[in-house]
């Protein structure tokens, strides 16, 4: 959509976007967003897959089916982490669908979906307590946009963009980088 046509936009965290574009009132997002605005999604369009639902002027217009794939960088980074001695990889996802599950399988990672912050912290505490004393827990927050609360992990890393150089409570930051930079930092630290 040409930005010039967007008259106003409201991001609704974990749900989608409400916007006025070219005079039309649009909703683009999850089924929950549609329910929130009393928009009925036809039974045949409901799916456990990764779908984005669209409504125009309060009327359901259709869905976009998306498929996530584990990017090559993530796969290579996981292989490199394992070569450095990482035994277990755990993914936390705000989504819960077939695509996310497939990515976790492909990366040979355990998966936790749609956890509230306190549930995520509790899960990290349980993971850490289950580890031998000779091992450490590394928590990587990808796409940090604000100062996140420090996790209970032994080592905390934040991946940020250079246009977001706020103070972060982390052991190290990766600026405008990718997961391989975290692998390189771990290797250097070892």
GROMACS .gro file of C-alpha atoms in nm:
model
  190
    1UNK     CA    1   0.000   0.000   0.000
    2UNK     CA    2   0.134   0.339  -0.094
    3UNK     CA    3   0.201   0.523   0.235
    4UNK     CA    4   0.052   0.841   0.091
    5UNK     CA    5  -0.289   0.670   0.087
    6UNK     CA    6  -0.275   0.576   0.457
    7UNK     CA    7  -0.477   0.836   0.644
    8UNK     CA    8  -0.439   0.678   0.989
    9UNK     CA    9  -0.316   0.352   1.132
   10UNK     CA   10  -0.342   0.182   1.469
   11UNK     CA   11  -0.119  -0.118   1.547
   12UNK     CA   12  -0.292  -0.360   1.780
   13UNK     CA   13  -0.018  -0.574   1.943
   14UNK     CA   14  -0.038  -0.945   1.859
   15UNK     CA   15  -0.360  -0.885   1.664
   16UNK     CA   16  -0.293  -0.672   1.358
   17UNK     CA   17  -0.369  -0.329   1.220
   18UNK     CA   18  -0.672  -0.105   1.189
   19UNK     CA   19  -0.626   0.162   0.923
   20UNK     CA   20  -0.799   0.409   0.698
   21UNK     CA   21  -0.659   0.377   0.346
   22UNK     CA   22  -0.799   0.582   0.061
   23UNK     CA   23  -1.111   0.648   0.265
   24UNK     CA   24  -1.171   0.280   0.340
   25UNK     CA   25  -1.174   0.140   0.693
   26UNK     CA   26  -0.953  -0.174   0.695
   27UNK     CA   27  -0.877  -0.443   0.951
   28UNK     CA   28  -0.584  -0.673   0.875
   29UNK     CA   29  -0.479  -0.934   1.129
   30UNK     CA   30  -0.572  -1.233   1.338
   31UNK     CA   31  -0.909  -1.397   1.389
   32UNK     CA   32  -0.909  -1.237   1.734
   33UNK     CA   33  -0.897  -0.894   1.569
   34UNK     CA   34  -1.199  -0.984   1.359
   35UNK     CA   35  -1.388  -1.110   1.667
   36UNK     CA   36  -1.294  -0.794   1.857
   37UNK     CA   37  -1.473  -0.590   1.590
   38UNK     CA   38  -1.768  -0.832   1.547
   39UNK     CA   39  -1.655  -0.935   1.199
   40UNK     CA   40  -1.755  -1.290   1.110
   41UNK     CA   41  -1.497  -1.510   0.940
   42UNK     CA   42  -1.669  -1.786   0.740
   43UNK     CA   43  -1.613  -2.135   0.878
   44UNK     CA   44  -1.439  -2.248   0.556
   45UNK     CA   45  -1.176  -1.973   0.596
   46UNK     CA   46  -1.082  -2.065   0.953
   47UNK     CA   47  -0.746  -2.240   0.972
   48UNK     CA   48  -0.471  -2.338   1.213
   49UNK     CA   49  -0.224  -2.227   0.948
   50UNK     CA   50  -0.062  -1.886   0.940
   51UNK     CA   51  -0.347  -1.670   0.810
   52UNK     CA   52  -0.401  -1.296   0.799
   53UNK     CA   53  -0.769  -1.202   0.779
   54UNK     CA   54  -0.888  -0.885   0.604
   55UNK     CA   55  -1.205  -0.681   0.646
   56UNK     CA   56  -1.308  -0.371   0.452
   57UNK     CA   57  -1.568  -0.129   0.589
   58UNK     CA   58  -1.653  -0.382   0.863
   59UNK     CA   59  -1.721  -0.665   0.618
   60UNK     CA   60  -1.503  -0.973   0.588
   61UNK     CA   61  -1.309  -0.963   0.260
   62UNK     CA   62  -1.085  -1.271   0.273
   63UNK     CA   63  -0.766  -1.417   0.410
   64UNK     CA   64  -0.403  -1.433   0.313
   65UNK     CA   65  -0.234  -1.767   0.380
   66UNK     CA   66   0.133  -1.732   0.468
   67UNK     CA   67   0.402  -1.985   0.528
   68UNK     CA   68   0.703  -1.920   0.744
   69UNK     CA   69   1.023  -2.101   0.678
   70UNK     CA   70   1.331  -2.113   0.894
   71UNK     CA   71   1.575  -1.885   0.721
   72UNK     CA   72   1.913  -2.023   0.622
   73UNK     CA   73   2.090  -1.798   0.873
   74UNK     CA   74   1.892  -1.948   1.160
   75UNK     CA   75   1.959  -2.304   1.045
   76UNK     CA   76   2.332  -2.237   1.005
   77UNK     CA   77   2.348  -2.056   1.338
   78UNK     CA   78   2.180  -2.349   1.516
   79UNK     CA   79   2.432  -2.590   1.361
   80UNK     CA   80   2.716  -2.362   1.472
   81UNK     CA   81   2.569  -2.328   1.824
   82UNK     CA   82   2.551  -2.706   1.850
   83UNK     CA   83   2.914  -2.735   1.731
   84UNK     CA   84   3.005  -2.504   2.022
   85UNK     CA   85   2.837  -2.742   2.267
   86UNK     CA   86   2.484  -2.605   2.288
   87UNK     CA   87   2.269  -2.902   2.382
   88UNK     CA   88   1.918  -2.761   2.378
   89UNK     CA   89   1.749  -2.487   2.177
   90UNK     CA   90   1.415  -2.348   2.289
   91UNK     CA   91   1.200  -2.113   2.083
   92UNK     CA   92   0.937  -1.877   2.223
   93UNK     CA   93   0.679  -1.764   1.969
   94UNK     CA   94   0.392  -1.517   1.999
   95UNK     CA   95   0.213  -1.723   1.732
   96UNK     CA   96   0.087  -2.079   1.744
   97UNK     CA   97   0.037  -2.239   1.406
   98UNK     CA   98   0.163  -2.513   1.177
   99UNK     CA   99   0.438  -2.293   1.032
  100UNK     CA  100   0.590  -2.214   1.372
  101UNK     CA  101   0.576  -2.581   1.469
  102UNK     CA  102   0.747  -2.678   1.141
  103UNK     CA  103   1.026  -2.425   1.202
  104UNK     CA  104   1.085  -2.562   1.553
  105UNK     CA  105   1.104  -2.915   1.411
  106UNK     CA  106   1.341  -2.803   1.135
  107UNK     CA  107   1.569  -2.634   1.392
  108UNK     CA  108   1.539  -2.932   1.630
  109UNK     CA  109   1.414  -2.699   1.901
  110UNK     CA  110   1.155  -2.727   2.172
  111UNK     CA  111   0.875  -2.474   2.130
  112UNK     CA  112   0.663  -2.263   2.363
  113UNK     CA  113   0.386  -2.051   2.210
  114UNK     CA  114   0.177  -1.757   2.325
  115UNK     CA  115   0.331  -1.732   2.671
  116UNK     CA  116   0.260  -1.427   2.883
  117UNK     CA  117   0.578  -1.255   3.013
  118UNK     CA  118   0.544  -1.413   3.358
  119UNK     CA  119   0.493  -1.760   3.201
  120UNK     CA  120   0.802  -1.710   2.985
  121UNK     CA  121   1.005  -1.611   3.292
  122UNK     CA  122   0.877  -1.915   3.482
  123UNK     CA  123   0.969  -2.140   3.187
  124UNK     CA  124   1.321  -1.991   3.170
  125UNK     CA  125   1.359  -2.049   3.546
  126UNK     CA  126   1.252  -2.413   3.506
  127UNK     CA  127   1.492  -2.463   3.214
  128UNK     CA  128   1.778  -2.314   3.414
  129UNK     CA  129   1.705  -2.524   3.724
  130UNK     CA  130   1.701  -2.841   3.510
  131UNK     CA  131   2.050  -2.769   3.372
  132UNK     CA  132   2.370  -2.914   3.518
  133UNK     CA  133   2.572  -2.659   3.720
  134UNK     CA  134   2.851  -2.674   3.463
  135UNK     CA  135   2.625  -2.533   3.190
  136UNK     CA  136   2.480  -2.187   3.128
  137UNK     CA  137   2.153  -2.062   2.987
  138UNK     CA  138   2.176  -1.804   2.706
  139UNK     CA  139   1.862  -1.603   2.627
  140UNK     CA  140   1.852  -1.414   2.297
  141UNK     CA  141   1.582  -1.152   2.242
  142UNK     CA  142   1.547  -1.087   1.870
  143UNK     CA  143   1.421  -0.750   1.747
  144UNK     CA  144   1.437  -0.576   2.085
  145UNK     CA  145   1.247  -0.251   2.047
  146UNK     CA  146   1.237  -0.125   2.402
  147UNK     CA  147   1.426  -0.198   2.716
  148UNK     CA  148   1.322  -0.553   2.798
  149UNK     CA  149   1.325  -0.682   3.154
  150UNK     CA  150   1.635  -0.891   3.207
  151UNK     CA  151   1.551  -1.260   3.182
  152UNK     CA  152   1.653  -1.511   3.451
  153UNK     CA  153   1.911  -1.663   3.211
  154UNK     CA  154   2.284  -1.661   3.292
  155UNK     CA  155   2.360  -1.457   2.979
  156UNK     CA  156   2.122  -1.215   2.805
  157UNK     CA  157   2.163  -1.087   2.449
  158UNK     CA  158   1.954  -0.828   2.266
  159UNK     CA  159   1.947  -0.796   1.888
  160UNK     CA  160   1.862  -0.437   1.795
  161UNK     CA  161   1.859  -0.203   1.496
  162UNK     CA  162   2.099   0.092   1.495
  163UNK     CA  163   1.804   0.331   1.494
  164UNK     CA  164   1.709   0.194   1.837
  165UNK     CA  165   2.020   0.250   2.044
  166UNK     CA  166   1.842   0.292   2.377
  167UNK     CA  167   1.992   0.152   2.694
  168UNK     CA  168   1.923  -0.221   2.720
  169UNK     CA  169   1.967  -0.444   3.023
  170UNK     CA  170   2.166  -0.718   2.852
  171UNK     CA  171   2.513  -0.871   2.869
  172UNK     CA  172   2.569  -0.790   2.505
  173UNK     CA  173   2.397  -0.626   2.211
  174UNK     CA  174   2.402  -0.722   1.846
  175UNK     CA  175   2.344  -0.407   1.641
  176UNK     CA  176   2.214  -0.446   1.285
  177UNK     CA  177   2.336  -0.802   1.284
  178UNK     CA  178   2.205  -1.153   1.264
  179UNK     CA  179   2.208  -1.466   1.474
  180UNK     CA  180   2.553  -1.560   1.346
  181UNK     CA  181   2.691  -1.258   1.536
  182UNK     CA  182   2.561  -1.415   1.859
  183UNK     CA  183   2.732  -1.743   1.766
  184UNK     CA  184   3.056  -1.551   1.705
  185UNK     CA  185   3.025  -1.375   2.043
  186UNK     CA  186   2.971  -1.706   2.224
  187UNK     CA  187   3.268  -1.861   2.043
  188UNK     CA  188   3.487  -1.562   2.133
  189UNK     CA  189   3.374  -1.579   2.498
  190UNK     CA  190   3.457  -1.951   2.512
   0.00000   0.00000   0.00000
